[in-house]
Amino acid sequence: FRFKDSVAEELRRADLVISHAGAGSCLETLEEGKPLIVVINEKLMNNHQLELAKQLHRDGHVLYCNCSTLVETLQSMDLSTLKPFPPGHPEKFALFLDNVFGFQ
């Protein structure tokens, strides 16, 4: 598909997700607990996607590659090495904001 308002249902059904390295795509997939291969776009200036992919890989949550190494990555991947992504705690951020703005 070219565009969908939400890919939540596809993520729930997926055994493996291959995505660009956009922060929203990565976090939504990892929060769903799915193994993820991120394919970085090497043509982006100030490549934040590469920075995010490298950090998530260092933390053990994703595999990453570029378009030319995707097939090799798929052939050699070991998804058992990936670590679950820890759940977020939005209530901590809300408490922080309450303290900063004096709402208590």
JSON list of C-alpha atoms in Angstrom, two decimals:
[
{"chain": "A", "resi": 1, "resn": "PHE", "atom": "CA", "xyz": [0.00, 0.00, 0.00]},
{"chain": "A", "resi": 2, "resn": "ARG", "atom": "CA", "xyz": [1.16, 3.53, -0.65]},
{"chain": "A", "resi": 3, "resn": "PHE", "atom": "CA", "xyz": [-0.52, 5.23, 2.31]},
{"chain": "A", "resi": 4, "resn": "LYS", "atom": "CA", "xyz": [-2.65, 4.24, 5.28]},
{"chain": "A", "resi": 5, "resn": "ASP", "atom": "CA", "xyz": [-3.84, 6.27, 8.24]},
{"chain": "A", "resi": 6, "resn": "SER", "atom": "CA", "xyz": [-2.60, 3.49, 10.52]},
{"chain": "A", "resi": 7, "resn": "VAL", "atom": "CA", "xyz": [-0.56, 0.33, 10.12]},
{"chain": "A", "resi": 8, "resn": "ALA", "atom": "CA", "xyz": [-1.43, -0.95, 13.61]},
{"chain": "A", "resi": 9, "resn": "GLU", "atom": "CA", "xyz": [-3.31, -4.00, 12.33]},
{"chain": "A", "resi": 10, "resn": "GLU", "atom": "CA", "xyz": [-0.48, -4.93, 9.95]},
{"chain": "A", "resi": 11, "resn": "LEU", "atom": "CA", "xyz": [2.03, -4.59, 12.79]},
{"chain": "A", "resi": 12, "resn": "ARG", "atom": "CA", "xyz": [-0.01, -6.89, 15.02]},
{"chain": "A", "resi": 13, "resn": "ARG", "atom": "CA", "xyz": [-0.09, -9.57, 12.30]},
{"chain": "A", "resi": 14, "resn": "ALA", "atom": "CA", "xyz": [3.57, -9.23, 11.25]},
{"chain": "A", "resi": 15, "resn": "ASP", "atom": "CA", "xyz": [6.32, -11.71, 12.07]},
{"chain": "A", "resi": 16, "resn": "LEU", "atom": "CA", "xyz": [9.01, -9.27, 10.92]},
{"chain": "A", "resi": 17, "resn": "VAL", "atom": "CA", "xyz": [8.87, -5.58, 10.01]},
{"chain": "A", "resi": 18, "resn": "ILE", "atom": "CA", "xyz": [11.17, -3.91, 7.49]},
{"chain": "A", "resi": 19, "resn": "SER", "atom": "CA", "xyz": [10.89, -0.14, 7.66]},
{"chain": "A", "resi": 20, "resn": "HIS", "atom": "CA", "xyz": [12.65, 3.12, 7.06]},
{"chain": "A", "resi": 21, "resn": "ALA", "atom": "CA", "xyz": [14.34, 4.46, 10.17]},
{"chain": "A", "resi": 22, "resn": "GLY", "atom": "CA", "xyz": [11.83, 7.16, 11.03]},
{"chain": "A", "resi": 23, "resn": "ALA", "atom": "CA", "xyz": [11.37, 7.55, 14.77]},
{"chain": "A", "resi": 24, "resn": "GLY", "atom": "CA", "xyz": [7.60, 7.00, 14.68]},
{"chain": "A", "resi": 25, "resn": "SER", "atom": "CA", "xyz": [7.88, 3.86, 12.57]},
{"chain": "A", "resi": 26, "resn": "CYS", "atom": "CA", "xyz": [10.63, 2.42, 14.77]},
{"chain": "A", "resi": 27, "resn": "LEU", "atom": "CA", "xyz": [8.91, 3.14, 18.07]},
{"chain": "A", "resi": 28, "resn": "GLU", "atom": "CA", "xyz": [5.49, 1.93, 16.95]},
{"chain": "A", "resi": 29, "resn": "THR", "atom": "CA", "xyz": [6.99, -1.36, 15.75]},
{"chain": "A", "resi": 30, "resn": "LEU", "atom": "CA", "xyz": [9.16, -1.87, 18.84]},
{"chain": "A", "resi": 31, "resn": "GLU", "atom": "CA", "xyz": [6.30, -1.05, 21.20]},
{"chain": "A", "resi": 32, "resn": "GLU", "atom": "CA", "xyz": [4.28, -3.75, 19.43]},
{"chain": "A", "resi": 33, "resn": "GLY", "atom": "CA", "xyz": [7.11, -6.18, 20.25]},
{"chain": "A", "resi": 34, "resn": "LYS", "atom": "CA", "xyz": [7.92, -7.06, 16.65]},
{"chain": "A", "resi": 35, "resn": "PRO", "atom": "CA", "xyz": [11.42, -7.74, 15.30]},
{"chain": "A", "resi": 36, "resn": "LEU", "atom": "CA", "xyz": [12.54, -4.84, 13.16]},
{"chain": "A", "resi": 37, "resn": "ILE", "atom": "CA", "xyz": [15.03, -4.26, 10.37]},
{"chain": "A", "resi": 38, "resn": "VAL", "atom": "CA", "xyz": [15.45, -0.59, 9.58]},
{"chain": "A", "resi": 39, "resn": "VAL", "atom": "CA", "xyz": [16.69, 0.42, 6.16]},
{"chain": "A", "resi": 40, "resn": "ILE", "atom": "CA", "xyz": [18.45, 3.74, 6.28]},
{"chain": "A", "resi": 41, "resn": "ASN", "atom": "CA", "xyz": [18.31, 6.31, 3.51]},
{"chain": "A", "resi": 42, "resn": "GLU", "atom": "CA", "xyz": [21.92, 7.27, 2.96]},
{"chain": "A", "resi": 43, "resn": "LYS", "atom": "CA", "xyz": [20.95, 10.24, 0.79]},
{"chain": "A", "resi": 44, "resn": "LEU", "atom": "CA", "xyz": [19.41, 12.25, 3.63]},
{"chain": "A", "resi": 45, "resn": "MET", "atom": "CA", "xyz": [21.32, 15.29, 4.81]},
{"chain": "A", "resi": 46, "resn": "ASN", "atom": "CA", "xyz": [22.02, 15.39, 8.57]},
{"chain": "A", "resi": 47, "resn": "ASN", "atom": "CA", "xyz": [20.98, 11.77, 8.68]},
{"chain": "A", "resi": 48, "resn": "HIS", "atom": "CA", "xyz": [19.02, 11.44, 11.92]},
{"chain": "A", "resi": 49, "resn": "GLN", "atom": "CA", "xyz": [17.67, 8.10, 10.66]},
{"chain": "A", "resi": 50, "resn": "LEU", "atom": "CA", "xyz": [21.19, 6.65, 10.67]},
{"chain": "A", "resi": 51, "resn": "GLU", "atom": "CA", "xyz": [21.81, 7.99, 14.19]},
{"chain": "A", "resi": 52, "resn": "LEU", "atom": "CA", "xyz": [18.57, 6.45, 15.48]},
{"chain": "A", "resi": 53, "resn": "ALA", "atom": "CA", "xyz": [19.20, 3.11, 13.72]},
{"chain": "A", "resi": 54, "resn": "LYS", "atom": "CA", "xyz": [22.73, 2.89, 15.11]},
{"chain": "A", "resi": 55, "resn": "GLN", "atom": "CA", "xyz": [21.61, 3.65, 18.66]},
{"chain": "A", "resi": 56, "resn": "LEU", "atom": "CA", "xyz": [18.71, 1.19, 18.57]},
{"chain": "A", "resi": 57, "resn": "HIS", "atom": "CA", "xyz": [21.12, -1.40, 17.16]},
{"chain": "A", "resi": 58, "resn": "ARG", "atom": "CA", "xyz": [23.73, -0.70, 19.86]},
{"chain": "A", "resi": 59, "resn": "ASP", "atom": "CA", "xyz": [20.99, -1.16, 22.45]},
{"chain": "A", "resi": 60, "resn": "GLY", "atom": "CA", "xyz": [20.16, -4.51, 20.83]},
{"chain": "A", "resi": 61, "resn": "HIS", "atom": "CA", "xyz": [16.63, -3.68, 19.65]},
{"chain": "A", "resi": 62, "resn": "VAL", "atom": "CA", "xyz": [16.94, -3.64, 15.84]},
{"chain": "A", "resi": 63, "resn": "LEU", "atom": "CA", "xyz": [19.01, -4.76, 12.91]},
{"chain": "A", "resi": 64, "resn": "TYR", "atom": "CA", "xyz": [19.82, -2.10, 10.35]},
{"chain": "A", "resi": 65, "resn": "CYS", "atom": "CA", "xyz": [21.16, -1.93, 6.82]},
{"chain": "A", "resi": 66, "resn": "ASN", "atom": "CA", "xyz": [20.89, 0.11, 3.66]},
{"chain": "A", "resi": 67, "resn": "CYS", "atom": "CA", "xyz": [19.11, -0.79, 0.43]},
{"chain": "A", "resi": 68, "resn": "SER", "atom": "CA", "xyz": [22.17, -2.49, -1.04]},
{"chain": "A", "resi": 69, "resn": "THR", "atom": "CA", "xyz": [22.73, -4.73, 2.01]},
{"chain": "A", "resi": 70, "resn": "LEU", "atom": "CA", "xyz": [19.09, -5.65, 2.76]},
{"chain": "A", "resi": 71, "resn": "VAL", "atom": "CA", "xyz": [19.23, -9.08, 1.08]},
{"chain": "A", "resi": 72, "resn": "GLU", "atom": "CA", "xyz": [22.47, -9.93, 2.90]},
{"chain": "A", "resi": 73, "resn": "THR", "atom": "CA", "xyz": [20.93, -8.79, 6.20]},
{"chain": "A", "resi": 74, "resn": "LEU", "atom": "CA", "xyz": [17.86, -10.96, 5.63]},
{"chain": "A", "resi": 75, "resn": "GLN", "atom": "CA", "xyz": [20.02, -13.98, 4.80]},
{"chain": "A", "resi": 76, "resn": "SER", "atom": "CA", "xyz": [22.28, -13.63, 7.83]},
{"chain": "A", "resi": 77, "resn": "MET", "atom": "CA", "xyz": [19.89, -12.23, 10.47]},
{"chain": "A", "resi": 78, "resn": "ASP", "atom": "CA", "xyz": [19.49, -13.84, 13.87]},
{"chain": "A", "resi": 79, "resn": "LEU", "atom": "CA", "xyz": [16.35, -12.37, 15.38]},
{"chain": "A", "resi": 80, "resn": "SER", "atom": "CA", "xyz": [16.94, -14.23, 18.63]},
{"chain": "A", "resi": 81, "resn": "THR", "atom": "CA", "xyz": [19.66, -11.71, 19.48]},
{"chain": "A", "resi": 82, "resn": "LEU", "atom": "CA", "xyz": [17.18, -8.80, 19.59]},
{"chain": "A", "resi": 83, "resn": "LYS", "atom": "CA", "xyz": [16.15, -7.48, 22.99]},
{"chain": "A", "resi": 84, "resn": "PRO", "atom": "CA", "xyz": [12.59, -6.38, 23.79]},
{"chain": "A", "resi": 85, "resn": "PHE", "atom": "CA", "xyz": [12.10, -2.63, 23.81]},
{"chain": "A", "resi": 86, "resn": "PRO", "atom": "CA", "xyz": [11.24, -1.40, 27.32]},
{"chain": "A", "resi": 87, "resn": "PRO", "atom": "CA", "xyz": [7.77, 0.08, 27.70]},
{"chain": "A", "resi": 88, "resn": "GLY", "atom": "CA", "xyz": [7.42, 3.83, 27.99]},
{"chain": "A", "resi": 89, "resn": "HIS", "atom": "CA", "xyz": [6.22, 5.60, 31.13]},
{"chain": "A", "resi": 90, "resn": "PRO", "atom": "CA", "xyz": [4.28, 8.68, 29.98]},
{"chain": "A", "resi": 91, "resn": "GLU", "atom": "CA", "xyz": [3.03, 9.23, 33.53]},
{"chain": "A", "resi": 92, "resn": "LYS", "atom": "CA", "xyz": [6.58, 10.12, 34.59]},
{"chain": "A", "resi": 93, "resn": "PHE", "atom": "CA", "xyz": [6.73, 12.84, 31.93]},
{"chain": "A", "resi": 94, "resn": "ALA", "atom": "CA", "xyz": [3.33, 14.16, 33.02]},
{"chain": "A", "resi": 95, "resn": "LEU", "atom": "CA", "xyz": [4.53, 14.27, 36.64]},
{"chain": "A", "resi": 96, "resn": "PHE", "atom": "CA", "xyz": [7.68, 16.10, 35.54]},
{"chain": "A", "resi": 97, "resn": "LEU", "atom": "CA", "xyz": [5.58, 18.70, 33.71]},
{"chain": "A", "resi": 98, "resn": "ASP", "atom": "CA", "xyz": [3.30, 19.07, 36.71]},
{"chain": "A", "resi": 99, "resn": "ASN", "atom": "CA", "xyz": [6.33, 19.78, 38.90]},
{"chain": "A", "resi": 100, "resn": "VAL", "atom": "CA", "xyz": [7.88, 22.22, 36.42]},
{"chain": "A", "resi": 101, "resn": "PHE", "atom": "CA", "xyz": [4.66, 24.21, 36.09]},
{"chain": "A", "resi": 102, "resn": "GLY", "atom": "CA", "xyz": [3.69, 23.95, 39.76]},
{"chain": "A", "resi": 103, "resn": "PHE", "atom": "CA", "xyz": [0.56, 21.82, 39.34]},
{"chain": "A", "resi": 104, "resn": "GLN", "atom": "CA", "xyz": [0.30, 19.56, 42.36]}
]
